[in-house]
Coordinates of C-alpha atoms and ligand atoms in Angstrom, one line a residue:
M1 CA -22.4 23.6 83.9
I2 CA -25.8 25.3 83.6
E3 CA -28.2 24.2 86.3
V4 CA -31.8 25.4 86.5
S5 CA -33.8 24.4 89.5
H6 CA -37.6 24.9 90.0
L7 CA -37.7 28.0 87.9
T8 CA -41.1 29.7 87.7
K9 CA -41.8 32.9 85.9
K10 CA -45.2 34.5 85.7
Y11 CA -46.4 37.5 83.6
G12 CA -49.4 38.6 85.7
K13 CA -51.6 35.5 85.8
L14 CA -49.8 33.8 82.8
C15 CA -47.3 31.2 83.9
A16 CA -44.7 31.3 81.2
N17 CA -42.3 29.0 82.9
D18 CA -43.8 26.5 85.4
D19 CA -41.4 24.8 87.8
I20 CA -38.6 24.2 85.2
S21 CA -35.5 22.2 86.2
L22 CA -32.8 21.2 83.7
T23 CA -29.0 20.7 83.6
V24 CA -26.5 21.1 80.8
G25 CA -23.2 19.5 81.8
A26 CA -19.7 20.6 80.8
G27 CA -19.0 19.4 77.2
E28 CA -22.7 19.0 76.4
I29 CA -25.0 20.6 74.0
G30 CA -28.4 21.1 75.5
V31 CA -31.3 22.0 73.2
L32 CA -34.5 23.7 74.1
L33 CA -37.2 22.9 71.6
G34 CA -40.8 24.0 71.6
P35 CA -43.5 25.7 69.6
N36 CA -44.0 29.4 69.6
G37 CA -45.2 30.6 73.0
A38 CA -43.8 27.5 74.8
G39 CA -41.7 29.7 77.1
K40 CA -38.2 29.2 75.6
S41 CA -37.3 32.9 75.4
T42 CA -38.6 33.5 78.9
L43 CA -36.5 30.7 80.2
I44 CA -33.4 31.8 78.3
K45 CA -33.8 35.4 79.6
S46 CA -34.3 34.2 83.1
V47 CA -31.2 32.0 83.0
C48 CA -29.1 34.9 81.6
G49 CA -30.3 37.1 84.6
L50 CA -32.5 39.4 82.5
L51 CA -35.8 38.6 84.2
R52 CA -36.8 38.1 87.8
F53 CA -38.1 34.6 88.6
K54 CA -38.7 32.1 91.4
G55 CA -36.2 29.3 91.8
T56 CA -32.4 29.1 91.3
V57 CA -30.1 29.1 88.3
T58 CA -26.4 28.5 88.6
I59 CA -23.5 28.7 86.1
A60 CA -20.6 26.6 87.1
G61 CA -21.9 26.6 90.6
F62 CA -22.3 30.4 90.9
E63 CA -25.7 32.0 91.3
N64 CA -26.6 33.5 87.9
H65 CA -26.8 37.1 89.1
S66 CA -23.3 37.0 90.6
V67 CA -20.3 38.6 88.9
Q68 CA -18.5 35.2 88.7
A69 CA -21.5 33.7 86.8
K70 CA -21.7 36.6 84.4
R71 CA -17.9 36.3 83.7
L72 CA -18.4 32.7 82.8
L73 CA -21.6 33.0 80.7
G74 CA -21.8 34.0 77.1
Y75 CA -25.2 35.0 75.7
V76 CA -26.2 35.3 72.0
P77 CA -29.7 36.9 72.0
E78 CA -32.3 36.2 69.3
F79 CA -32.1 39.7 68.1
P80 CA -28.5 41.1 68.0
A81 CA -28.3 44.4 69.9
L82 CA -25.2 46.1 68.5
Y83 CA -24.2 49.7 69.1
P84 CA -25.1 51.6 65.9
M85 CA -22.1 53.9 66.1
L86 CA -19.4 51.4 67.1
T87 CA -17.4 49.6 64.4
V88 CA -17.0 45.8 64.5
T89 CA -13.5 46.2 66.0
E90 CA -14.8 48.6 68.6
H91 CA -17.4 46.1 69.7
L92 CA -14.8 43.6 70.4
E93 CA -12.6 46.1 72.1
F94 CA -15.5 47.2 74.2
I95 CA -16.1 43.6 75.4
A96 CA -12.4 43.1 76.0
R97 CA -12.3 46.2 78.2
A98 CA -15.6 45.3 80.0
Y99 CA -14.2 41.8 80.9
R100 CA -10.7 43.1 81.4
L101 CA -9.4 40.6 79.0
E102 CA -5.7 40.2 78.2
N103 CA -4.2 39.0 75.0
W104 CA -7.5 38.9 73.3
K105 CA -6.6 40.4 69.9
E106 CA -5.4 37.1 68.3
Y107 CA -8.6 35.3 69.3
A108 CA -10.7 38.3 68.1
E109 CA -8.9 38.0 64.7
E110 CA -9.6 34.3 64.6
L111 CA -13.3 34.7 65.3
L112 CA -13.6 37.5 62.7
A113 CA -11.9 35.3 60.1
R114 CA -14.1 32.3 60.9
F115 CA -17.2 34.4 60.4
E116 CA -15.9 36.2 57.3
L117 CA -16.0 39.5 59.0
D118 CA -12.3 40.4 58.6
D119 CA -13.1 42.9 55.8
K120 CA -15.9 44.4 57.8
R121 CA -13.8 45.5 60.8
Q122 CA -14.4 49.2 60.2
K123 CA -18.1 49.0 59.4
L124 CA -20.4 50.5 61.9
G125 CA -23.1 48.4 63.7
K126 CA -25.8 50.2 61.8
E127 CA -24.2 49.5 58.5
L128 CA -24.2 45.7 58.9
S129 CA -26.9 43.3 57.6
K130 CA -28.9 41.3 60.1
G131 CA -26.8 38.2 59.4
M132 CA -23.5 40.2 59.9
Q133 CA -24.9 41.6 63.2
Q134 CA -25.7 38.1 64.3
K135 CA -22.1 37.0 63.6
V136 CA -20.6 40.0 65.5
S137 CA -23.0 39.2 68.4
V138 CA -21.6 35.6 68.4
C139 CA -18.0 36.9 68.3
C140 CA -18.7 39.3 71.2
A141 CA -20.2 36.4 73.3
L142 CA -17.3 34.1 72.6
L143 CA -14.4 36.6 73.1
P144 CA -14.2 36.2 76.9
R145 CA -13.9 32.4 76.4
P146 CA -17.0 31.6 78.5
T147 CA -17.4 28.1 80.0
A148 CA -21.2 28.2 79.4
V149 CA -22.9 29.7 76.3
I150 CA -26.6 30.3 75.7
L151 CA -27.8 30.9 72.2
D152 CA -31.4 31.9 71.3
E153 CA -32.3 30.9 67.7
P154 CA -28.6 31.4 66.7
L155 CA -28.9 30.2 63.1
V156 CA -31.8 32.4 62.0
G157 CA -30.6 35.0 59.5
L158 CA -27.2 33.5 58.9
D159 CA -26.0 32.6 55.4
P160 CA -24.9 29.1 54.6
H161 CA -21.2 29.8 55.4
G162 CA -22.3 31.4 58.7
I163 CA -24.5 28.4 59.5
R164 CA -21.7 25.9 58.8
E165 CA -19.1 27.9 60.7
L166 CA -21.3 28.4 63.7
K167 CA -22.1 24.7 63.9
A168 CA -18.4 24.0 63.7
V169 CA -17.6 26.6 66.4
L170 CA -20.3 25.0 68.7
A171 CA -18.8 21.5 68.1
D172 CA -15.3 22.9 69.0
L173 CA -16.7 24.6 72.2
R174 CA -18.4 21.3 73.2
A175 CA -15.1 19.4 72.7
Q176 CA -13.3 22.0 74.9
G177 CA -15.7 21.3 77.7
C178 CA -18.1 24.2 77.4
A179 CA -21.8 23.8 78.4
L180 CA -24.0 25.0 75.6
L181 CA -27.8 25.7 75.7
I182 CA -29.4 26.4 72.3
S183 CA -33.0 27.4 72.0
T184 CA -34.6 26.8 68.6
H185 CA -37.7 25.8 66.8
M186 CA -35.7 24.5 63.8
I187 CA -35.1 20.9 64.7
D188 CA -33.1 20.2 61.6
S189 CA -30.5 22.8 62.6
V190 CA -29.5 20.8 65.7
E191 CA -30.2 17.2 64.7
E192 CA -26.5 16.4 64.1
N193 CA -25.0 17.7 67.3
W194 CA -26.8 17.5 70.6
D195 CA -26.6 15.6 73.9
V196 CA -29.8 16.4 75.7
T197 CA -33.0 18.0 74.4
Y198 CA -35.7 19.6 76.6
I199 CA -39.0 19.7 74.7
M200 CA -41.1 22.6 76.1
N201 CA -44.8 23.0 75.8
R202 CA -47.0 25.5 77.6
G203 CA -44.4 26.6 80.0
R204 CA -43.3 23.2 81.1
I205 CA -40.7 20.7 80.1
A206 CA -42.9 18.1 78.6
R207 CA -40.1 15.6 77.8
T208 CA -36.4 15.2 78.3
V209 CA -34.6 13.3 75.5
R210 CA -31.0 12.1 75.9
R211 CA -29.3 11.2 72.6
T212 CA -27.9 8.1 74.2
E213 CA -31.4 7.0 75.1
L214 CA -33.1 7.7 71.8
D215 CA -34.0 4.4 70.2
S216 CA -32.0 3.7 67.0
G217 CA -33.9 4.9 63.9
R218 CA -35.9 7.4 65.8
R219 CA -35.3 11.1 65.3
L220 CA -35.6 14.1 67.6
E221 CA -38.4 15.2 65.3
D222 CA -40.4 12.1 66.2
A223 CA -40.1 12.8 69.9
Y224 CA -41.0 16.5 69.3
F225 CA -44.2 15.8 67.4
E226 CA -45.2 13.1 69.8
V227 CA -45.1 15.7 72.6
T228 CA -46.6 18.7 70.8
E229 CA -49.1 17.0 68.4
G230 CA -49.9 14.2 70.7
E231 CA -51.1 16.6 73.3
K232 CA -53.3 18.4 70.7
S233 CA -55.0 15.2 69.6
G234 CA -55.4 14.2 73.3
E235 CA -57.1 17.6 73.8
S236 CA -59.5 17.2 70.9
E237 CA -60.4 13.7 72.1
A238 CA -61.1 15.1 75.5
K239 CA -63.4 17.8 74.1
E240 CA -65.4 15.3 72.0
Ligands
LIG1 P1 -41.2 31.2 73.1 O1 -39.9 31.8 73.2 O2 -41.2 29.7 73.3 O3 -41.9 31.5 71.8 P2 -42.0 33.1 75.1 O4 -41.1 32.8 76.3 O5 -41.7 34.2 74.3 O6 -42.2 31.7 74.2 O7 -43.5 33.3 75.6 C1 -44.1 32.4 76.6 C2 -45.5 33.0 76.9 O8 -45.3 34.2 77.7 C3 -46.4 33.4 75.7 O9 -47.7 33.1 76.1 C4 -46.1 34.9 75.6 O10 -47.3 35.5 75.0 C5 -45.9 35.3 77.1 N1 -45.1 36.4 77.2 C6 -43.8 36.5 76.8 N2 -43.2 37.7 77.1 C7 -44.2 38.4 77.8 C8 -44.2 39.7 78.4 N3 -43.2 40.5 78.4 N4 -45.4 40.0 79.0 C9 -46.5 39.2 79.0 N5 -46.5 38.0 78.4 C10 -45.4 37.6 77.8

């Protein structure tokens, strides 16, 4: 489970995340939606322990900076950061060693095959296209079999096969009881498979939408535009 409680992050005077609380349970896909600048990346980086912030974040009950939390959390950043001089195989080996994994090779092979990387094993990080780098980044995040995974704009740059496979992998992880938090501005990409959506605007969670509570016939997109456009029209009315 991913639990964020009263998280506030400021860059100087700008409050990028303002008292954010959210929960993604085991076996749930949580989606973070919001326009550019809403504060999604800041929140993701804070949850992953890459930024300092006020408030608390726990992963399966462990404070997010703890070794236990890091062991249980997988992170797929928006921009893959591979080692230019390591091959695809070496990336996975590096992760296996860092996490002291045992019997990881079979799972590594399975992941490489799913993402059509099996013939790219000996390619260096710098030789891979953006989409291939993204796929390697996903494989590295999943190799330690995390119980919580955070993905920042994971489908951007992937080819159609990669998109279909990643969606299937996310559905499998959810079925296995993993807690998944996906940040995106592409509503279509998550419309089929989500449990709870947090719509962010100006550093705050403007609305929480549970799939079970969404009225029939209404789409996530409707709720999104109600929050983001609704606020804009309210603003212009106030100015007039
Ligand atoms: P999103 O991911 O939703 O597009 P961000 O979290 O990247 O939003 O940004 C939220 C706000 O914080 C924006 O106003 C952005 O300009 C600002 N911001 C992001 N990173 C920094 C930084 N390193 N220094 C100062 N301001 C930042």
